[in-house]
Tab-separated table of C-alpha atoms and ligand atoms in Angstrom:
chain	number	residue	atom	x	y	z
A	960	MET	CA	123.386	102.039	101.652
A	961	THR	CA	125.992	104.114	99.965
A	962	GLU	CA	129.188	104.827	101.859
A	963	PHE	CA	130.689	108.318	101.590
A	964	VAL	CA	134.435	108.667	101.943
A	965	PHE	CA	136.346	111.928	102.086
A	966	ASN	CA	139.928	111.468	101.069
A	967	ALA	CA	142.551	114.028	101.893
A	968	LYS	CA	145.721	112.528	100.509
A	969	LYS	CA	145.517	109.886	97.863
A	970	ARG	CA	144.293	111.271	94.561
A	971	SER	CA	143.117	108.082	92.998
A	972	LEU	CA	142.798	108.131	89.232
A	973	GLN	CA	141.905	104.437	89.317
A	974	ASN	CA	138.173	104.784	89.503
A	975	ASN	CA	136.389	104.192	86.213
A	976	VAL	CA	133.549	106.552	86.936
A	977	LYS	CA	134.435	110.117	87.788
A	978	VAL	CA	132.463	113.238	88.463
A	979	ILE	CA	134.373	116.506	88.193
A	980	LEU	CA	132.871	119.716	89.463
A	981	THR	CA	133.727	123.061	87.956
A	982	SER	CA	132.410	126.599	88.053
A	983	ASN	CA	133.658	127.471	84.557
A	984	SER	CA	134.582	125.925	81.248
A	985	SER	CA	138.156	124.959	82.121
A	986	VAL	CA	138.969	121.279	82.559
A	987	ASN	CA	141.136	120.614	85.591
A	988	THR	CA	143.954	118.506	84.209
A	989	GLU	CA	145.089	116.984	87.485
A	990	PHE	CA	141.890	114.966	87.922
A	991	CYS	CA	142.094	112.701	84.886
A	992	LYS	CA	144.413	111.189	82.353
A	993	GLU	CA	145.731	113.127	79.404
A	994	GLU	CA	143.638	111.500	76.704
A	995	THR	CA	140.462	112.011	78.756
A	996	VAL	CA	141.309	115.682	79.239
A	997	LYS	CA	141.494	116.034	75.483
A	998	GLU	CA	138.116	114.361	74.976
A	999	LEU	CA	136.570	116.468	77.696
A	1000	LYS	CA	137.899	119.671	76.178
A	1001	ASN	CA	136.333	118.731	72.871
A	1002	ALA	CA	133.017	117.910	74.528
A	1003	VAL	CA	133.065	121.213	76.416
A	1004	LYS	CA	133.565	123.098	73.167
A	1005	GLU	CA	130.929	121.158	71.294
A	1006	ALA	CA	128.273	121.501	74.011
A	1007	LYS	CA	129.240	125.120	74.778
A	1008	PHE	CA	129.560	123.995	78.397
A	1009	ASP	CA	130.341	126.987	80.610
A	1010	GLY	CA	130.184	125.505	84.110
A	1011	SER	CA	126.826	127.061	84.885
A	1012	TYR	CA	124.726	125.467	87.585
A	1013	GLY	CA	123.413	121.961	86.889
A	1014	LYS	CA	124.905	121.660	83.370
A	1015	CYS	CA	126.797	118.510	82.518
A	1016	VAL	CA	128.931	117.031	79.736
A	1017	SER	CA	130.134	113.481	79.835
A	1018	VAL	CA	132.629	111.374	77.906
A	1019	TYR	CA	133.006	107.619	77.756
A	1020	ASN	CA	135.873	105.814	76.017
A	1021	GLY	CA	134.781	102.235	76.542
A	1022	LYS	CA	136.467	102.090	79.924
A	1023	ASN	CA	136.433	105.418	81.718
A	1024	ARG	CA	133.399	107.551	82.167
A	1025	VAL	CA	133.679	111.184	83.212
A	1026	PHE	CA	130.912	113.631	84.049
A	1027	LEU	CA	131.928	117.282	84.074
A	1028	VAL	CA	129.337	119.118	86.140
A	1029	GLY	CA	128.824	122.859	86.504
A	1030	THR	CA	128.262	124.468	89.905
A	1031	GLY	CA	127.934	128.031	88.633
A	1032	ALA	CA	129.980	130.758	90.330
A	1033	LYS	CA	127.795	131.406	93.378
A	1034	PRO	CA	125.673	128.411	94.345
A	1035	THR	CA	124.111	128.391	97.805
A	1036	ALA	CA	124.622	125.419	100.125
A	1037	ALA	CA	121.054	124.338	99.363
A	1038	GLU	CA	121.837	124.455	95.630
A	1039	ILE	CA	124.939	122.335	96.068
A	1040	GLN	CA	122.839	119.834	97.996
A	1041	GLU	CA	120.293	119.749	95.233
A	1042	LEU	CA	123.097	119.272	92.710
A	1043	GLY	CA	124.197	116.267	94.787
A	1044	GLY	CA	120.712	114.818	94.406
A	1045	LYS	CA	120.813	115.427	90.668
A	1046	ILE	CA	124.263	113.852	90.257
A	1047	TYR	CA	123.041	110.904	92.284
A	1048	GLY	CA	120.496	110.222	89.555
A	1049	TRP	CA	123.288	110.000	86.960
A	1050	ILE	CA	125.606	107.767	88.971
A	1051	SER	CA	123.301	105.518	90.976
A	1052	GLY	CA	123.662	102.692	88.467
A	1053	PHE	CA	127.436	102.389	89.087
A	1054	SER	CA	128.905	100.761	92.151
A	1055	LYS	CA	131.897	103.022	92.849
A	1056	VAL	CA	132.310	106.634	91.870
A	1057	ALA	CA	135.002	109.222	92.502
A	1058	VAL	CA	133.961	112.860	92.818
A	1059	PHE	CA	136.483	115.672	92.410
A	1060	VAL	CA	135.639	119.020	93.919
A	1061	GLN	CA	137.266	122.425	94.133
A	1062	PRO	CA	136.764	125.269	96.587
A	1063	LEU	CA	134.268	127.928	95.518
A	1064	PRO	CA	135.977	131.156	96.612
A	1065	LYS	CA	133.112	133.432	95.574
A	1066	ILE	CA	130.846	131.964	98.239
A	1067	LYS	CA	133.752	131.250	100.606
A	1068	ALA	CA	133.014	127.535	100.447
A	1069	ASP	CA	136.136	125.446	100.851
A	1070	SER	CA	136.351	122.100	99.129
A	1071	SER	CA	135.121	120.378	102.269
A	1072	ASP	CA	131.886	122.430	102.313
A	1073	VAL	CA	131.301	121.575	98.681
A	1074	ALA	CA	131.950	117.851	99.171
A	1075	CYS	CA	129.854	117.590	102.349
A	1076	ASN	CA	126.849	119.352	100.865
A	1077	LEU	CA	127.078	117.198	97.752
A	1078	ALA	CA	127.203	114.019	99.829
A	1079	PHE	CA	124.251	115.242	101.871
A	1080	GLY	CA	122.232	115.788	98.685
A	1081	MET	CA	123.187	112.329	97.459
A	1082	GLU	CA	122.070	110.750	100.713
A	1083	LEU	CA	118.702	112.466	100.607
A	1084	GLY	CA	118.191	111.869	96.895
A	1085	GLY	CA	119.231	108.233	97.247
A	1086	TYR	CA	116.604	107.467	99.858
A	1087	ARG	CA	114.308	104.550	99.019
A	1088	PHE	CA	111.550	102.949	101.067
A	1089	ASP	CA	111.697	99.386	99.839
A	1090	LYS	CA	111.148	97.202	102.886
A	1091	TYR	CA	107.781	95.939	101.675
A	1092	PHE	CA	108.972	94.734	98.261
A	1093	THR	CA	109.575	91.008	98.396
A	1094	THR	CA	111.877	91.210	95.367
A	1095	LYS	CA	114.173	94.123	94.665
A	1096	ASN	CA	114.620	93.910	90.911
A	1097	SER	CA	113.252	97.319	90.019
A	1098	ASP	CA	115.286	99.328	87.482
A	1099	ASP	CA	115.165	102.157	89.949
A	1100	TYR	CA	117.076	100.202	92.550
A	1101	PRO	CA	120.383	102.004	93.214
A	1102	GLN	CA	123.623	100.054	92.921
A	1103	LEU	CA	125.878	102.716	94.340
A	1104	GLU	CA	128.065	101.320	97.109
A	1105	GLN	CA	130.674	103.982	97.546
A	1106	VAL	CA	131.323	107.583	96.631
A	1107	GLU	CA	134.816	108.850	97.294
A	1108	PHE	CA	135.503	112.585	97.308
A	1109	PHE	CA	138.807	114.195	96.340
A	1110	ALA	CA	139.898	117.812	96.197
A	1111	SER	CA	142.881	119.572	94.675
A	1112	ASP	CA	143.551	121.406	97.939
A	1113	GLY	CA	143.530	118.126	99.910
A	1114	LYS	CA	141.316	119.539	102.637
A	1115	LEU	CA	138.762	116.753	102.943
A	1116	ASN	CA	138.265	114.520	105.931
A	1117	ASN	CA	135.503	112.260	107.157
A	1118	GLN	CA	134.900	114.173	110.408
A	1119	ASP	CA	133.850	117.277	108.500
A	1120	TYR	CA	130.809	115.367	107.364
A	1121	ASP	CA	129.781	114.207	110.856
A	1122	ASN	CA	127.055	116.792	111.441
A	1123	LEU	CA	125.504	116.647	107.980
A	1124	ARG	CA	125.726	112.871	108.123
A	1125	ALA	CA	123.683	113.031	111.333
A	1126	VAL	CA	121.118	115.311	109.708
A	1127	ALA	CA	120.848	113.041	106.659
A	1128	ASN	CA	120.368	110.083	108.978
A	1129	ALA	CA	117.590	111.979	110.762
A	1130	VAL	CA	115.825	112.927	107.518
A	1131	ARG	CA	115.902	109.317	106.403
A	1132	TYR	CA	114.641	108.177	109.786
A	1133	ALA	CA	111.711	110.613	109.601
A	1134	ARG	CA	110.876	109.450	106.070
A	1135	ASP	CA	110.929	105.824	107.174
A	1136	LEU	CA	108.436	106.576	109.934
A	1137	CYS	CA	106.161	108.572	107.619
A	1138	ASN	CA	106.152	106.011	104.825
A	1139	GLU	CA	105.273	103.236	107.254
A	1140	PRO	CA	101.596	102.293	106.916
A	1141	ALA	CA	99.252	102.802	109.844
A	1142	ASN	CA	98.643	99.091	110.443
A	1143	TYR	CA	102.340	98.755	111.286
A	1144	LEU	CA	102.992	102.129	112.854
A	1145	THR	CA	100.410	102.358	115.630
A	1146	PRO	CA	100.880	104.851	118.495
A	1147	GLU	CA	102.307	102.036	120.620
A	1148	VAL	CA	104.808	100.906	117.986
A	1149	PHE	CA	105.809	104.521	117.313
A	1150	ALA	CA	106.385	105.065	121.044
A	1151	ASP	CA	108.499	101.885	121.286
A	1152	ASP	CA	110.580	103.125	118.381
A	1153	ILE	CA	111.156	106.447	120.123
A	1154	LYS	CA	112.085	104.695	123.369
A	1155	ARG	CA	114.800	102.836	121.485
A	1156	LEU	CA	116.581	106.139	120.814
A	1157	GLU	CA	117.766	106.166	124.429
A	1158	TYR	CA	120.938	104.389	123.307
A	1159	LEU	CA	122.029	107.750	121.889
A	1160	GLY	CA	121.809	109.454	125.275
A	1161	LEU	CA	118.296	110.852	124.798
A	1162	LYS	CA	115.933	110.656	127.766
A	1163	VAL	CA	112.582	109.270	126.718
A	1164	ASP	CA	109.414	109.131	128.835
A	1165	ILE	CA	106.417	107.352	127.374
A	1166	LEU	CA	103.042	108.202	128.906
A	1167	GLU	CA	100.393	105.512	128.579
A	1168	GLU	CA	96.660	106.087	128.650
A	1169	LYS	CA	96.411	106.078	132.427
A	1170	GLN	CA	99.061	108.758	132.867
A	1171	ILE	CA	97.653	110.796	129.997
A	1172	ARG	CA	94.310	110.743	131.771
A	1173	ALA	CA	95.920	111.621	135.093
A	1174	ASN	CA	97.456	114.647	133.360
A	1175	GLY	CA	94.009	115.726	132.204
A	1176	MET	CA	94.900	115.668	128.507
A	1177	ASN	CA	91.272	115.088	127.577
A	1178	MET	CA	91.385	116.802	124.192
A	1179	LEU	CA	94.037	114.331	123.084
A	1180	LEU	CA	92.109	111.429	124.583
A	1181	SER	CA	88.916	112.509	122.827
A	1182	VAL	CA	90.684	112.019	119.490
A	1183	ALA	CA	91.997	108.593	120.459
A	1184	GLN	CA	88.864	107.162	122.053
A	1185	GLY	CA	87.297	105.817	118.861
A	1186	SER	CA	90.301	103.641	118.063
A	1187	HIS	CA	91.345	100.190	119.241
A	1188	ASN	CA	94.916	101.432	119.253
A	1189	ALA	CA	95.609	103.196	122.534
A	1190	PRO	CA	97.311	106.604	122.517
A	1191	ARG	CA	100.767	107.487	123.769
A	1192	VAL	CA	102.534	110.724	124.581
A	1193	ALA	CA	106.305	110.697	124.259
A	1194	VAL	CA	108.593	113.238	125.902
A	1195	ILE	CA	112.132	113.197	124.530
A	1196	ARG	CA	114.903	115.240	126.082
A	1197	TRP	CA	118.388	116.066	124.865
A	1198	GLU	CA	120.532	117.722	127.496
A	1199	GLY	CA	123.675	118.791	125.688
A	1200	THR	CA	124.439	121.529	128.191
A	1201	PRO	CA	122.645	120.666	131.442
A	1202	GLU	CA	123.802	123.776	133.358
A	1203	SER	CA	122.667	126.275	130.735
A	1204	ASP	CA	120.263	129.056	131.697
A	1205	ALA	CA	119.324	129.844	128.083
A	1206	PRO	CA	115.566	130.030	127.339
A	1207	LYS	CA	114.176	126.513	127.269
A	1208	LEU	CA	113.517	125.233	123.779
A	1209	GLY	CA	110.575	122.901	123.197
A	1210	LEU	CA	109.373	121.145	120.050
A	1211	VAL	CA	105.877	119.741	119.634
A	1212	GLY	CA	104.758	117.291	116.939
A	1213	LYS	CA	101.374	116.103	115.704
A	1214	GLY	CA	101.484	112.327	115.675
A	1215	VAL	CA	98.143	111.176	114.270
A	1216	THR	CA	99.172	107.758	112.959
A	1217	PHE	CA	96.021	107.661	110.857
A	1218	ASP	CA	93.417	110.381	110.358
A	1219	SER	CA	90.167	108.978	109.021
A	1220	GLY	CA	88.394	112.121	110.214
A	1221	GLY	CA	86.556	110.174	112.922
A	1222	ILE	CA	82.757	110.531	112.902
A	1223	SER	CA	83.269	113.553	110.590
A	1224	LEU	CA	84.626	110.935	108.199
A	1225	LYS	CA	86.834	112.046	105.303
A	1226	PRO	CA	85.955	111.157	101.700
A	1227	SER	CA	87.689	107.938	100.633
A	1228	SER	CA	89.775	109.372	97.816
A	1229	GLY	CA	93.282	110.086	99.056
A	1230	MET	CA	92.472	108.975	102.576
A	1231	GLY	CA	95.451	106.627	102.509
A	1232	ASP	CA	97.750	109.650	102.577
A	1233	MET	CA	96.528	110.242	106.111
A	1234	LYS	CA	98.970	107.597	107.313
A	1235	GLY	CA	101.381	110.525	107.043
A	1236	ASP	CA	99.438	112.634	109.527
A	1237	MET	CA	102.166	111.872	112.061
A	1238	THR	CA	104.845	113.694	110.069
A	1239	GLY	CA	105.134	116.512	112.628
A	1240	ALA	CA	105.918	113.961	115.334
A	1241	ALA	CA	108.437	112.150	113.129
A	1242	VAL	CA	110.178	115.440	112.363
A	1243	VAL	CA	110.407	116.401	116.037
A	1244	VAL	CA	111.758	112.983	117.032
A	1245	ALA	CA	114.218	112.994	114.131
A	1246	THR	CA	115.469	116.459	115.096
A	1247	LEU	CA	116.209	115.192	118.596
A	1248	LYS	CA	117.934	112.176	117.095
A	1249	ALA	CA	120.125	114.488	115.013
A	1250	ALA	CA	120.926	116.616	118.085
A	1251	ALA	CA	122.060	113.477	119.917
A	1252	LEU	CA	124.106	112.213	116.964
A	1253	CYS	CA	125.793	115.636	116.714
A	1254	LYS	CA	126.246	115.820	120.509
A	1255	LEU	CA	124.754	119.275	120.217
A	1256	LYS	CA	125.677	121.706	122.995
A	1257	GLN	CA	122.102	122.713	123.681
A	1258	ASN	CA	119.051	121.464	125.559
A	1259	ILE	CA	115.913	120.522	123.675
A	1260	ILE	CA	112.648	119.004	124.899
A	1261	GLY	CA	110.386	117.340	122.381
A	1262	ILE	CA	106.834	116.179	122.958
A	1263	VAL	CA	104.700	114.224	120.523
A	1264	GLY	CA	101.059	113.210	120.852
A	1265	LEU	CA	100.501	109.805	119.248
A	1266	VAL	CA	96.889	108.893	118.476
A	1267	GLU	CA	94.742	107.285	115.812
A	1268	ASN	CA	91.574	109.146	114.745
A	1269	MET	CA	88.877	106.562	113.964
A	1270	PRO	CA	85.084	106.382	113.900
A	1271	SER	CA	83.390	103.814	116.141
A	1272	GLY	CA	80.742	103.467	118.837
A	1273	HIS	CA	83.297	104.878	121.272
A	1274	ALA	CA	84.301	107.812	119.114
A	1275	THR	CA	83.802	111.459	119.992
A	1276	ARG	CA	80.629	112.919	118.422
A	1277	PRO	CA	80.414	116.325	116.798
A	1278	GLY	CA	78.967	118.567	119.490
A	1279	ASP	CA	80.733	116.865	122.397
A	1280	ILE	CA	82.454	119.118	124.930
A	1281	VAL	CA	85.812	118.175	126.438
A	1282	THR	CA	87.975	119.803	129.110
A	1283	SER	CA	91.590	120.393	128.075
A	1284	THR	CA	94.545	119.990	130.415
A	1285	SER	CA	94.647	123.786	130.654
A	1286	GLY	CA	91.186	123.582	132.260
A	1287	ARG	CA	89.416	125.327	129.404
A	1288	THR	CA	86.501	123.656	127.647
A	1289	VAL	CA	86.247	122.903	123.944
A	1290	GLU	CA	83.208	122.124	121.838
A	1291	VAL	CA	84.236	119.590	119.212
A	1292	ILE	CA	82.371	120.833	116.148
A	1293	ASN	CA	84.231	118.616	113.719
A	1294	THR	CA	86.095	115.460	114.716
A	1295	ASP	CA	88.334	115.879	111.646
A	1296	ALA	CA	89.884	118.987	113.219
A	1297	GLU	CA	91.727	116.625	115.573
A	1298	GLY	CA	95.340	117.738	115.230
A	1299	ARG	CA	94.797	120.952	117.168
A	1300	LEU	CA	93.191	118.977	120.021
A	1301	VAL	CA	96.264	116.782	120.292
A	1302	LEU	CA	98.683	119.709	119.993
A	1303	GLY	CA	96.795	121.974	122.402
A	1304	ASP	CA	97.200	119.523	125.273
A	1305	CYS	CA	100.839	118.804	124.380
A	1306	LEU	CA	101.682	122.523	124.143
A	1307	TRP	CA	100.187	123.223	127.562
A	1308	TYR	CA	101.851	120.233	129.188
A	1309	LEU	CA	105.243	121.212	127.748
A	1310	GLN	CA	104.980	124.686	129.293
A	1311	GLU	CA	103.469	123.641	132.623
A	1312	LYS	CA	105.619	120.634	133.363
A	1313	TYR	CA	108.879	121.464	131.574
A	1314	GLY	CA	108.801	125.259	131.494
A	1315	ALA	CA	109.431	125.592	127.763
A	1316	GLU	CA	109.862	129.255	126.759
A	1317	VAL	CA	110.693	129.052	123.041
A	1318	ILE	CA	108.359	126.652	121.292
A	1319	ILE	CA	107.939	125.359	117.759
A	1320	ASP	CA	105.151	122.995	116.816
A	1321	VAL	CA	105.064	121.059	113.563
A	1322	ALA	CA	101.888	119.570	112.140
A	1323	THR	CA	100.114	118.434	108.991
A	1324	LEU	CA	97.297	120.578	110.270
A	1325	THR	CA	95.040	121.930	107.531
A	1326	GLY	CA	93.994	121.361	103.950
A	1327	SER	CA	93.577	125.132	103.824
A	1328	THR	CA	97.327	125.782	104.170
A	1329	MET	CA	98.051	123.010	101.701
A	1330	ARG	CA	95.829	124.701	99.114
A	1331	THR	CA	97.531	128.046	99.802
A	1332	PHE	CA	101.139	126.963	99.387
A	1333	GLY	CA	101.107	123.670	97.502
A	1334	SER	CA	104.424	121.927	98.001
A	1335	GLU	CA	106.701	125.014	97.854
A	1336	TYR	CA	106.372	126.634	101.271
A	1337	ALA	CA	105.090	125.591	104.672
A	1338	GLY	CA	102.800	127.959	106.538
A	1339	LEU	CA	104.397	129.827	109.435
A	1340	PHE	CA	102.361	131.343	112.264
A	1341	CYS	CA	104.246	133.110	115.012
A	1342	ASN	CA	103.660	135.384	118.000
A	1343	THR	CA	107.174	136.912	117.911
A	1344	ASP	CA	108.509	138.930	114.957
A	1345	GLY	CA	112.190	138.166	115.541
A	1346	MET	CA	111.572	134.440	115.712
A	1347	ALA	CA	109.452	134.567	112.547
A	1348	ALA	CA	112.228	136.420	110.690
A	1349	ASP	CA	114.805	133.872	111.872
A	1350	LEU	CA	112.671	130.972	110.705
A	1351	CYS	CA	112.089	132.564	107.281
A	1352	GLU	CA	115.834	133.084	106.820
A	1353	ILE	CA	116.761	129.606	108.037
A	1354	GLY	CA	114.072	128.238	105.745
A	1355	GLU	CA	115.785	129.752	102.714
A	1356	MET	CA	119.181	128.450	103.836
A	1357	SER	CA	118.005	124.948	104.624
A	1358	GLY	CA	115.968	124.496	101.455
A	1359	GLU	CA	112.770	124.086	103.515
A	1360	LYS	CA	111.031	127.407	103.033
A	1361	VAL	CA	108.346	128.955	105.223
A	1362	TRP	CA	106.028	131.920	104.678
A	1363	ARG	CA	104.340	133.780	107.489
A	1364	LEU	CA	100.574	134.207	107.612
A	1365	PRO	CA	98.710	136.705	109.812
A	1366	MET	CA	96.893	136.039	113.068
A	1367	ASN	CA	94.867	138.621	114.922
A	1368	LYS	CA	91.910	139.038	117.261
A	1369	GLU	CA	89.356	139.076	114.445
A	1370	TYR	CA	90.437	135.610	113.331
A	1371	ASP	CA	90.641	134.400	116.900
A	1372	LYS	CA	87.025	135.429	117.580
A	1373	LEU	CA	85.890	132.984	114.913
A	1374	ILE	CA	86.551	130.050	117.241
A	1375	ASN	CA	84.468	131.324	120.153
A	1376	SER	CA	81.713	128.853	121.016
A	1377	ASP	CA	78.187	129.605	122.211
A	1378	ILE	CA	78.311	126.979	124.941
A	1379	ALA	CA	81.990	126.400	125.806
A	1380	ASP	CA	85.240	128.418	126.023
A	1381	MET	CA	85.995	127.690	122.375
A	1382	LYS	CA	85.162	125.403	119.495
A	1383	ASN	CA	87.661	123.327	117.576
A	1384	CYS	CA	87.044	124.912	114.208
A	1385	GLY	CA	85.784	128.101	112.658
A	1386	PRO	CA	83.973	128.769	109.383
A	1387	ALA	CA	85.098	127.201	106.098
A	1388	ASN	CA	87.412	130.049	105.077
A	1389	ALA	CA	90.805	130.943	106.589
A	1390	GLY	CA	91.059	127.419	108.009
A	1391	GLY	CA	94.830	127.438	108.418
A	1392	ILE	CA	94.699	130.699	110.366
A	1393	THR	CA	91.844	129.761	112.688
A	1394	ALA	CA	93.624	126.460	113.412
A	1395	ALA	CA	96.697	128.469	114.430
A	1396	CYS	CA	94.494	130.734	116.593
A	1397	PHE	CA	93.209	127.645	118.363
A	1398	LEU	CA	96.772	126.529	119.134
A	1399	GLN	CA	97.711	129.983	120.328
A	1400	ARG	CA	95.074	129.731	123.025
A	1401	PHE	CA	97.289	127.035	124.576
A	1402	VAL	CA	100.464	129.110	124.455
A	1403	LYS	CA	101.326	131.372	127.384
A	1404	GLU	CA	101.643	134.969	126.270
A	1405	GLU	CA	105.143	135.410	127.639
A	1406	ASN	CA	106.520	132.567	125.515
A	1407	ALA	CA	107.844	132.787	121.946
A	1408	TRP	CA	105.954	130.345	119.771
A	1409	ALA	CA	105.906	129.339	116.127
A	1410	HIS	CA	103.575	126.926	114.401
A	1411	LEU	CA	104.558	125.230	111.132
A	1412	ASP	CA	101.655	123.878	109.106
A	1413	ILE	CA	103.331	121.308	106.871
A	1414	ALA	CA	100.266	119.836	105.155
A	1415	GLY	CA	101.274	119.989	101.494
A	1416	VAL	CA	105.037	119.624	101.972
A	1417	ASP	CA	104.971	116.430	104.033
A	1418	ARG	CA	104.855	114.238	100.961
A	1419	ASP	CA	105.927	114.541	97.361
A	1420	ASP	CA	103.810	112.780	94.767
A	1421	LYS	CA	106.136	113.495	91.845
A	1422	GLY	CA	109.603	113.203	93.366
A	1423	HIS	CA	112.431	115.733	93.230
A	1424	TYR	CA	116.208	115.506	93.343
A	1425	LEU	CA	116.354	115.571	97.135
A	1426	THR	CA	113.025	113.909	97.795
A	1427	PRO	CA	112.058	110.725	96.007
A	1428	LYS	CA	108.312	110.078	95.776
A	1429	GLY	CA	106.597	109.674	99.125
A	1430	ALA	CA	107.429	111.110	102.517
A	1431	THR	CA	109.808	114.073	102.475
A	1432	GLY	CA	110.638	114.346	106.170
A	1433	TRP	CA	109.998	118.061	105.665
A	1434	GLY	CA	111.136	120.077	108.649
A	1435	VAL	CA	114.153	118.057	109.765
A	1436	ARG	CA	116.540	120.201	107.737
A	1437	LEU	CA	114.876	123.405	108.938
A	1438	LEU	CA	114.716	122.447	112.615
A	1439	THR	CA	118.202	120.952	112.762
A	1440	LYS	CA	119.505	124.195	111.266
A	1441	PHE	CA	117.423	126.192	113.760
A	1442	VAL	CA	118.894	124.317	116.725
A	1443	GLY	CA	122.420	124.505	115.303
A	1444	CYS	CA	123.281	120.992	114.086
A	1445	TRP	CA	124.684	122.480	110.859
B	1855	BES	N1	95.285	115.985	108.722
B	1855	BES	C1	94.317	116.891	108.218
B	1855	BES	C2	94.931	117.986	107.343
B	1855	BES	C3	95.563	117.546	106.060
B	1855	BES	C4	94.834	117.572	104.889
B	1855	BES	C5	96.895	117.166	106.016
B	1855	BES	C6	95.438	117.194	103.713
B	1855	BES	C7	97.481	116.778	104.822
B	1855	BES	C8	96.752	116.806	103.672
B	1855	BES	C9	93.589	117.575	109.364
B	1855	BES	O1	93.433	116.804	110.496
B	1855	BES	C10	92.231	117.917	108.880
B	1855	BES	O2	91.483	117.036	108.604
B	1855	BES	N2	91.927	119.217	108.798
B	1855	BES	C11	90.657	119.674	108.348
B	1855	BES	C12	90.145	120.659	109.373
B	1855	BES	C13	88.726	121.067	109.141
B	1855	BES	C14	87.786	119.932	109.410
B	1855	BES	C15	88.412	122.240	110.037
B	1855	BES	C16	90.867	120.344	107.004
B	1855	BES	O3	91.854	121.063	106.841
B	1855	BES	O4	90.071	120.116	106.112
B	1856	MN	MN1	91.685	115.612	110.436
B	1857	ZN	ZN1	94.814	115.324	110.818
């Protein structure tokens, strides 16, 4: 793990590898030795380097190596983070690197903002899931032990990074959970992991099968019943301001540790990706972890339904009817539309038992939404315009973008059943929307609710600057920003 140090006073010129940030073509002479300044100035001229975003010139004189990196005049925080991820790729082969930043007055970012967002990007970009390699000799393996930040205005200190450090920790935690294969991360193991977060001051209640049954969460149980691995429901509470009478905020996550489709079995190609069908749960748990690490002055309740969806002689059959904890009956048309069954019971329980009034659920819910947005946006469904607008704006700021899709009565009608109160899926088209309509039937009208369908953004098969190949932990940045961690 790389250590990030923010140094206010000492302006060390000792380090052999330096990164200097600039928004223009001038070379700041106080950051390196005279001869290097000369070389840099020549390189700038030769490469026509103008400090625009993401551009870089570098010089190397056999001993010192300097990267001059452009920020452009008006980068957003998300762009600075991404730049951090990009720089990480250039420096990860060195063990110690010094980074010199300057304030960016045009976006009112002081040097501390710039340094913290860069470090955050480096932490996300430097993530690796390597626990299952028995030898770590890959060329890709990062060597970077320490990055030390300096600024000409001397305004850096380690505490400034506390909140973003917590968020980075949470993103990495979510990715670890999502990359974990389903033979290791069963519902029980996942629940034990969540329970361990109590050391941070979180309150965690784990419901086992008996209690889940006593609560009447039969939709959730119908998903789990084909599997040898018993289900769990975890309720995680952060009470940062116990006396507050603000509307109660609740987060709900889909935690299907493996989704084979059940009796409506999925095709084999790509089925392994369904180990990540618990990403919504990981993101909710990680957001609560971040809130605790930040000692956030707010109350949040999280609930995650942890189940494995498998075919067997015990499994739910297409056509079965189950009674949800809300009392309404559901005809299970397709056992592969399992996420909504898990979420429906969790949503209802969260409102009934804990009185949640503002609710966000996160789920890898439909292939339909994945085909709509690819890996650029997550699908947003919301019953409250103001909340939808907030989430869209926070999405842009956090780098995890959402786009709202419509829901209305015509779509909702499509999930009426001939022999029960509803069925668990509609016709082939508009699958993301009818899934959202199903969830909405378990949300009380007076409550503000948003559903994030993150199928498509939950993993990255190519890898980007902030998200190496594999699980992205998508949603932790958005939700931690929504709750006010950063
Ligand atoms: N977990 C899947 C959705 C999914 C697909 C997530 C691809 C990530 C990548 C979900 O449980 C599912 O199977 N949905 C079905 C619903 C259908 C049977 C109504 C789908 O979208 O095909
Ligand atoms: Mn499914
Ligand atoms: Zn699923």
